[in-house]
Coordinates of C-alpha atoms in Angstrom, one line a residue:
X185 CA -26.3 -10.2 12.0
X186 CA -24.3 -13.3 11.4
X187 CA -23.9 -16.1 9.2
X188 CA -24.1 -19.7 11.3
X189 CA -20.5 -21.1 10.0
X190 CA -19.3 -21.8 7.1
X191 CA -22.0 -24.1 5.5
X192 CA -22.7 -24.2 2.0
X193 CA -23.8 -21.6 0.0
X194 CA -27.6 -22.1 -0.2
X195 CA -28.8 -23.1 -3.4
X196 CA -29.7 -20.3 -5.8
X197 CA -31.9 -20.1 -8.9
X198 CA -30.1 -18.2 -11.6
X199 CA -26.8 -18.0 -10.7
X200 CA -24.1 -20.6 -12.4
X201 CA -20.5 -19.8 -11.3
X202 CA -17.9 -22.7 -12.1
X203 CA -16.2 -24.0 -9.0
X204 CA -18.9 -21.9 -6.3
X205 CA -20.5 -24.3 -3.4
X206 CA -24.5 -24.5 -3.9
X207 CA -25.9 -27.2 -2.1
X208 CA -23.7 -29.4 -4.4
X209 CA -21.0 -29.8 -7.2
X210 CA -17.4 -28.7 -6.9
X211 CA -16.4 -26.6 -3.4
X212 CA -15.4 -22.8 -3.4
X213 CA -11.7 -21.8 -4.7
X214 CA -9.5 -20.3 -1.7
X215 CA -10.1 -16.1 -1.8
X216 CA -8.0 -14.0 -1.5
X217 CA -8.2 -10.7 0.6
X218 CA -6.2 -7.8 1.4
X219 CA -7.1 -6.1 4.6
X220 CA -8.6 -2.8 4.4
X221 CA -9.2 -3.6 0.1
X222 CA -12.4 -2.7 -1.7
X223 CA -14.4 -5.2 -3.2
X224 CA -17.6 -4.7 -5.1
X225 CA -20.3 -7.0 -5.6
X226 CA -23.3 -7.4 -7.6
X227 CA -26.8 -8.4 -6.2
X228 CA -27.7 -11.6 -8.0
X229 CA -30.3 -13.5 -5.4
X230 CA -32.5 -12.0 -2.3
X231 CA -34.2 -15.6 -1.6
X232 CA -33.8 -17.5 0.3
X233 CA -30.8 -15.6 1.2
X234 CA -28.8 -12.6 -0.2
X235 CA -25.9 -13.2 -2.9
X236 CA -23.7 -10.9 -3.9
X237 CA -21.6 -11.7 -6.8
X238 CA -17.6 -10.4 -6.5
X239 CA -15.1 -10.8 -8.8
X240 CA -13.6 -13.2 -6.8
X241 CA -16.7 -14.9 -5.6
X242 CA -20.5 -15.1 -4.7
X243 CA -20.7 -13.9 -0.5
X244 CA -23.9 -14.9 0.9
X245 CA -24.5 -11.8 3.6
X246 CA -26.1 -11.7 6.6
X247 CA -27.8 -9.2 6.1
X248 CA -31.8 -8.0 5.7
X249 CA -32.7 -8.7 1.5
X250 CA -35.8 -6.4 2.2
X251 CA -33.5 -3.2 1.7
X252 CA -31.8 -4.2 -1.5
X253 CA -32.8 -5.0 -5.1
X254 CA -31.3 -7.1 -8.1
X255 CA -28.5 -6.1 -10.2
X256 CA -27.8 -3.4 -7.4
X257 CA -23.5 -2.8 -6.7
X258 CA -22.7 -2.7 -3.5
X259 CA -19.1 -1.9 -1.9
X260 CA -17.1 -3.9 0.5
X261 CA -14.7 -2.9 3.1
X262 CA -12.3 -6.2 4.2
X263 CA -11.8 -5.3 7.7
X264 CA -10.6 -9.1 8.8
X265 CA -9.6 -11.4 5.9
X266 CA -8.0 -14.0 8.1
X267 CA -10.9 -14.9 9.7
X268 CA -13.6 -17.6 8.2
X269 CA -16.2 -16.1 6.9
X270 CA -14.3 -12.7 6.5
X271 CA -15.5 -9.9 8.2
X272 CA -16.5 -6.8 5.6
X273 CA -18.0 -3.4 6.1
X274 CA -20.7 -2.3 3.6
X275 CA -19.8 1.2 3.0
X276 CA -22.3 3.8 2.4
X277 CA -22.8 6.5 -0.3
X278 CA -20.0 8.8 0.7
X279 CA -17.5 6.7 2.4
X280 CA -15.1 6.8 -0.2
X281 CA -13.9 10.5 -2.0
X282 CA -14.6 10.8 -5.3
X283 CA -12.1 9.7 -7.9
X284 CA -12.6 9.4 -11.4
X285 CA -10.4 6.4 -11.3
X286 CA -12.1 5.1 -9.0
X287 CA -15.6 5.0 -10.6
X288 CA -13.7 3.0 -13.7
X289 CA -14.1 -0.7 -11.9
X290 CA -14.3 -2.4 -8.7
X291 CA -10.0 -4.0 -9.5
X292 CA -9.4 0.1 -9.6
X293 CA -11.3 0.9 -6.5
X294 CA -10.0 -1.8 -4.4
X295 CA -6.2 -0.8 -5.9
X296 CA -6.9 3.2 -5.2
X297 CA -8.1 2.9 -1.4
X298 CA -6.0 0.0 -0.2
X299 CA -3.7 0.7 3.0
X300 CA -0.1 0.5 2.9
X301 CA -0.8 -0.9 -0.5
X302 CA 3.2 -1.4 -0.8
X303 CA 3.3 -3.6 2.6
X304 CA 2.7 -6.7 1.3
X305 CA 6.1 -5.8 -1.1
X306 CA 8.3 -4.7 1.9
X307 CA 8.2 -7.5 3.8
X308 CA 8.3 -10.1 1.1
X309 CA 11.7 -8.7 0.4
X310 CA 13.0 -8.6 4.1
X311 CA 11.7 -12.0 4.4
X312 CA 13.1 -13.7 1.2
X313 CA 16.1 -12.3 0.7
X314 CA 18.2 -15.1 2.5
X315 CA 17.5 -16.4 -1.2
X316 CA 16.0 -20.1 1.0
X317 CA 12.5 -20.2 -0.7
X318 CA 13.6 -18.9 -4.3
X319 CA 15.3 -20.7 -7.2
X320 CA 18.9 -19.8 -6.9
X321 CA 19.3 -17.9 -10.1
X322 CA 16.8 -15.2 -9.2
X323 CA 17.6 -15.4 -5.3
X324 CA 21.5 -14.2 -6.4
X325 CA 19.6 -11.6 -9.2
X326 CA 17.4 -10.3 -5.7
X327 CA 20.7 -10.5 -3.6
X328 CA 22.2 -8.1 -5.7
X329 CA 19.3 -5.8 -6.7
X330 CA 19.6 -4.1 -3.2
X331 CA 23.2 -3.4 -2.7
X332 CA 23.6 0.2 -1.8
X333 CA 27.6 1.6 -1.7
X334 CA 29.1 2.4 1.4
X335 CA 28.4 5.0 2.1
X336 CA 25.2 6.1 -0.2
X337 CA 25.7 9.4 -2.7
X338 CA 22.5 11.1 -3.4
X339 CA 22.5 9.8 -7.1
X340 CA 22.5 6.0 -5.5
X341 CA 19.2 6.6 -3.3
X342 CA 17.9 7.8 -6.3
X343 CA 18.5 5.2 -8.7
X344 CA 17.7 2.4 -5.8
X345 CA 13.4 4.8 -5.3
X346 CA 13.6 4.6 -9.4
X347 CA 14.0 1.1 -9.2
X348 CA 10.8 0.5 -6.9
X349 CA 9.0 -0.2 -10.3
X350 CA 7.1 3.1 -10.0
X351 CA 8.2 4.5 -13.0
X352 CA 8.8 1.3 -14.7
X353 CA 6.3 2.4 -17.6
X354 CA 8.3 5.3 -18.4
X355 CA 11.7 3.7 -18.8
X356 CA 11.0 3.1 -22.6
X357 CA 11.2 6.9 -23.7
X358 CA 14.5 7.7 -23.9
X359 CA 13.9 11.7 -22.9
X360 CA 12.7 10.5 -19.7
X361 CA 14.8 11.1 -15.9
X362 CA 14.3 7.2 -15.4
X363 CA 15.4 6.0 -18.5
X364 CA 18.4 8.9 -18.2
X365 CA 19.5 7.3 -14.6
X366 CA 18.8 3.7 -15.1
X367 CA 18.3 2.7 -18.6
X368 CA 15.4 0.3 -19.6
X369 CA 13.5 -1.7 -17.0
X370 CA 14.9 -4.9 -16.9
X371 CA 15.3 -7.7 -14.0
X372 CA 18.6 -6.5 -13.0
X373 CA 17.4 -2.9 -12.2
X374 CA 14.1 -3.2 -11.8
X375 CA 11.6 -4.2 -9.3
X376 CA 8.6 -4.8 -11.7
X377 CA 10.7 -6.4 -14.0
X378 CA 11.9 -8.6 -11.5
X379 CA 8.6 -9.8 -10.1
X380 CA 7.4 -10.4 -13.6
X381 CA 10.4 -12.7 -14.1
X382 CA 9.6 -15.1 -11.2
X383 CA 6.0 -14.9 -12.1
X384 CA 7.0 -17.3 -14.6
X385 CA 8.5 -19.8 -12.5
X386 CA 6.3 -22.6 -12.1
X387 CA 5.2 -23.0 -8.0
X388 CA 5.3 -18.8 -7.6
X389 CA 2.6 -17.2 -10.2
X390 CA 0.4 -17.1 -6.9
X391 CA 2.7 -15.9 -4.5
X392 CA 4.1 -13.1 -6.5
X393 CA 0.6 -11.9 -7.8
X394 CA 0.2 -9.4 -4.9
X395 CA 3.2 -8.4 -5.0
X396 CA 2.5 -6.8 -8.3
X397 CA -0.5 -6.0 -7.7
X398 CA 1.1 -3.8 -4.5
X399 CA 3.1 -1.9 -7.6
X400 CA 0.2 -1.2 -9.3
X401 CA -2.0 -0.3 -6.3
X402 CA 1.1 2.4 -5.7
X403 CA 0.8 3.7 -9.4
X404 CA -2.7 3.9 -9.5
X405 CA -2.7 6.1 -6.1
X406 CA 0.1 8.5 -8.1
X407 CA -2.2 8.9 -11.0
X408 CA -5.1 9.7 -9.0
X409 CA -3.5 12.4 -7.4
X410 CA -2.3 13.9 -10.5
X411 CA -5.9 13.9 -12.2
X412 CA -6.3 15.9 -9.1
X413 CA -3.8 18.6 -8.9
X414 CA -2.4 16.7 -5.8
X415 CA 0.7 14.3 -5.2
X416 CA 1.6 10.8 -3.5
X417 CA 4.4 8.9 -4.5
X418 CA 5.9 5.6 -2.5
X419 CA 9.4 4.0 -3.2
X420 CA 10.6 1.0 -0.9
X421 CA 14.8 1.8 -0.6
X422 CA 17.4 -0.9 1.3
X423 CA 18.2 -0.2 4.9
X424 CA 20.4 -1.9 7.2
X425 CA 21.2 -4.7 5.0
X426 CA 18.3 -6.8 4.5
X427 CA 15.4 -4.1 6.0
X428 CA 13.6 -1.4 3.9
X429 CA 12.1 1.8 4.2
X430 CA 9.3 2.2 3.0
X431 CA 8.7 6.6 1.7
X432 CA 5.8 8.2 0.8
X433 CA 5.1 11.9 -0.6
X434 CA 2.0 13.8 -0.4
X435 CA 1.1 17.3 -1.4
X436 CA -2.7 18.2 -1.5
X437 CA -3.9 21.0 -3.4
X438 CA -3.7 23.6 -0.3
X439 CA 0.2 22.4 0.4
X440 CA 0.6 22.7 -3.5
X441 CA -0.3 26.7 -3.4
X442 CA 1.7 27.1 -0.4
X443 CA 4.7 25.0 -1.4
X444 CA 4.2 22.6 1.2
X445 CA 5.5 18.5 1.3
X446 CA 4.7 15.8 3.3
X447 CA 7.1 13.2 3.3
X448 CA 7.0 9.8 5.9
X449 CA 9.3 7.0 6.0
X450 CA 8.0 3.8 7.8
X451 CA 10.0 0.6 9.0
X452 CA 9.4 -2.7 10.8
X453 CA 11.7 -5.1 11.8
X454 CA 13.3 -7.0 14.3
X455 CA 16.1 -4.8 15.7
X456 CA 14.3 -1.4 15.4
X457 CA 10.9 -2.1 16.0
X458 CA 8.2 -0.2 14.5
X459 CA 9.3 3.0 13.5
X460 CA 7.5 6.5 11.7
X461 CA 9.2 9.6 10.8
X462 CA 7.3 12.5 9.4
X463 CA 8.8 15.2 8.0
X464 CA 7.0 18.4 6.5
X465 CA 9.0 21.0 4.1
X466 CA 8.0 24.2 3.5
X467 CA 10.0 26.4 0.9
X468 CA 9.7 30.1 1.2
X469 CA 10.1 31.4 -2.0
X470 CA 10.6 35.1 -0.3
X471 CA 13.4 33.9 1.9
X472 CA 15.0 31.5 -0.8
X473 CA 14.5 29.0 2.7
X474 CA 13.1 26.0 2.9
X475 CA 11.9 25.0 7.0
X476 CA 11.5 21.7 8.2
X477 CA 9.6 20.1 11.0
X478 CA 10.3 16.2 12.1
X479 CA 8.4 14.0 14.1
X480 CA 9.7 10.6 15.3
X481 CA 7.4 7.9 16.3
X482 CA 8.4 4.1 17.6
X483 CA 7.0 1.3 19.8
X484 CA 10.6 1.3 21.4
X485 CA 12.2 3.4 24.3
X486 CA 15.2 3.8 22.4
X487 CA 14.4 6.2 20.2
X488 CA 13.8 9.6 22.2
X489 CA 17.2 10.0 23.8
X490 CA 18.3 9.1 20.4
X491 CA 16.7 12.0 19.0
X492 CA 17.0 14.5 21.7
X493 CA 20.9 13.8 22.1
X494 CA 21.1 14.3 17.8
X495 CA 19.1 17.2 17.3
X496 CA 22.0 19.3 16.3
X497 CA 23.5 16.7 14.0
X498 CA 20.5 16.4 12.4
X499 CA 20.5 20.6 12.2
X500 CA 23.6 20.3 10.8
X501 CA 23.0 18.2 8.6
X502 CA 19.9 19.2 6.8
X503 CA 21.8 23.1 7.0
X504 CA 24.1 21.6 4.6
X505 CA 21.2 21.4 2.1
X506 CA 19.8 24.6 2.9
X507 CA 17.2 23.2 5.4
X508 CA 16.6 24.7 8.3
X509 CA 15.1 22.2 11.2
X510 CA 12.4 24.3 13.2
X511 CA 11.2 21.3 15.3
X512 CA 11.9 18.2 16.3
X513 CA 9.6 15.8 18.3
X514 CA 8.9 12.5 19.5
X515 CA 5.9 10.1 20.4
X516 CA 4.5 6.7 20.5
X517 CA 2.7 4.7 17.8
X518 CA -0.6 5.7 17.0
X519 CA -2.6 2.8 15.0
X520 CA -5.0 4.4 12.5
X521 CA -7.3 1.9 14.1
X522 CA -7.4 2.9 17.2
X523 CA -9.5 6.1 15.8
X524 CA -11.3 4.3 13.6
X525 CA -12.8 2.1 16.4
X526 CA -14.3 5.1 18.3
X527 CA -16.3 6.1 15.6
X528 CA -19.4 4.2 14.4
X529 CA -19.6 1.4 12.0
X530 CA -21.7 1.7 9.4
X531 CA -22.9 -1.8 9.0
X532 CA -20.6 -5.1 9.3
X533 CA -21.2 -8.0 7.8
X534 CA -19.9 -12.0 8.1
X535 CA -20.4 -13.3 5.3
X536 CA -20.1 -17.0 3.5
X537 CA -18.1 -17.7 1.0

């Protein structure tokens, strides 16, 4: 079912919500939305119409009130945020896995199962760092937060992933391998600590709140995965100048027994297009090998005689760190959405707000 447009919220017995539309009084706040974020709501009102109260704001749903009772919680699925009213997907029992984080609050949910959480981050950076739309003090501090030597050592890839802000927490004890490499977080070598900075400068408190909140969507994702034996990490690093990749590390508990890693790096831009690689490590502890298998994925036609004219470099290479490449491939693009459409949707809803 859908709502007719975006009239005002009917008016509601019970409910009082500074700066919410009911008939009359001050209009609704802007929202914001992440695609593919979890929002839970509260059911306040099932007459004339159903409320359900968010931490953000009250969405009037079109949806049946006869299946729903007061004070019920309901999860919310933003499948189109740019679009007025958004477009959400109630989620069933079951949608979601089971995460003791997750069970904590609706923030924590809608942090734990957001998509390319760090995505908002990645292309603020490639997209401000001309230094145009920031005060020139902290455009010159960002300017200089990403240089990488030419060409890169190991250590300097590291320090630059430390410097992400994922392990920002952990720079205050001294014993630790971030605090070792890069001292205490601070703005000059450190993402978070950056971001907090410019919070503070009047104009951008709204623009760089979810960028933080993409930090601590990525932190929240590592710690779930520790509470459950498992492991994903994401670092953004610098590439070609004012681009960035953007790497992610998995290990599930079956990879963890059979020394297994899953590592992607992802990239967007202008001169490359959209471009995946996926690269899975297996040590063998008999052996005292480690294999490796890469697959290469781009919207471009440019990258599979790349590949296929390099695959001995890059055997080379990785021999030189006792990595030996088994296979090498190459395909298109393959949107996550494009399988999620062929499957059924559960129940979508427009909603006011």
């Amino acid at each position: 079912m859908i709502d007719n447009g975006p009239q005002p919220l009917s008016p509601s017995s019970g409910v009082v919500r500074p700066g919410v539309n009911l008939g009359n009084g001050p209009i609704l706040p802007a929202v914001t939305l992440i695609k593919g974020q979890i929002i839970e709501g509260v059911v306040v009102q099932l007459q004339p119409r159903l409320l359900v109260d968010t931490a953000n704001s009250i969405f009037s749903a079109a949806a049946s009130s006869a299946a729903y009772t007061l004070g019920e919680r309901l999860l919310f699925k933003v499948l189109d945020p740019d679009v007025h009213p958004p477009r959400l997907e109630l989620l069933r029992s079951g949608q979601l896995p089971v995460s003791s984080l997750g069970q904590q609050s609706a923030f924590l949910r809608s942090l734990l199962y957001r998509p390319d959480g760090l995505k908002p981050l990645q292309q603020w950076l490639s997209s401000h760092l001309s230094g145009a739309q920031l005060p020139s003090s902290l455009a010159t501090l960002l300017q200089s937060f990403w240089q990488l030597p030419n060409p890169p050592k190991a250590i300097d890839i590291q320090k630059f992933l430390l410097m992400s802000g994922l392990f920002s927490e952990s720079r205050g004890q001294a014993e630790s391998l971030a605090n070792a490499l890069m001292g205490p977080a601070a703005a000059h070598n450190d993402l978070k600590a950056l971001l907090k900075l410019l919070a503070l400068e009047e104009g951008f408190e709204q623009q760089v709140k979810p960028l933080l909140e993409a930090l601590n969507s990525s932190q929240i994702k590592s710690l779930d995965a520790l509470l459950n034996n498992q492991t994903h990490y994401q670092w953004l690093m610098p590439w070609f100048g004012e681009q960035h990749l953007l790497i992610t590390l998995q290990q599930n508990q079956q990879q963890r027994s059979q020394k297994v890693w899953s590592v992607s790096l992802a990239h967007e831009g202008p001169e490359l297009g959209e471009l995946q690689i996926n690269l899975l490590l297996t040590e063998h502890t008999l052996a005292h090998e480690t294999t490796a298998s890469l697959h290469f994925s781009s919207d471009q036609a440019w990258l599979a005689p790349l590949v296929h004219g390099s695959k001995q470099q890059l055997h080379n290479t990785l021999k030189l760190h006792s990595i030996n490449l088994q296979q090498v491939s190459v395909g298109p693009i393959i949107e996550p959405e494009i399988q999620a459409k062929s499957q059924a949707v559960h129940s979508i809803l427009d909603v006011h707000v």
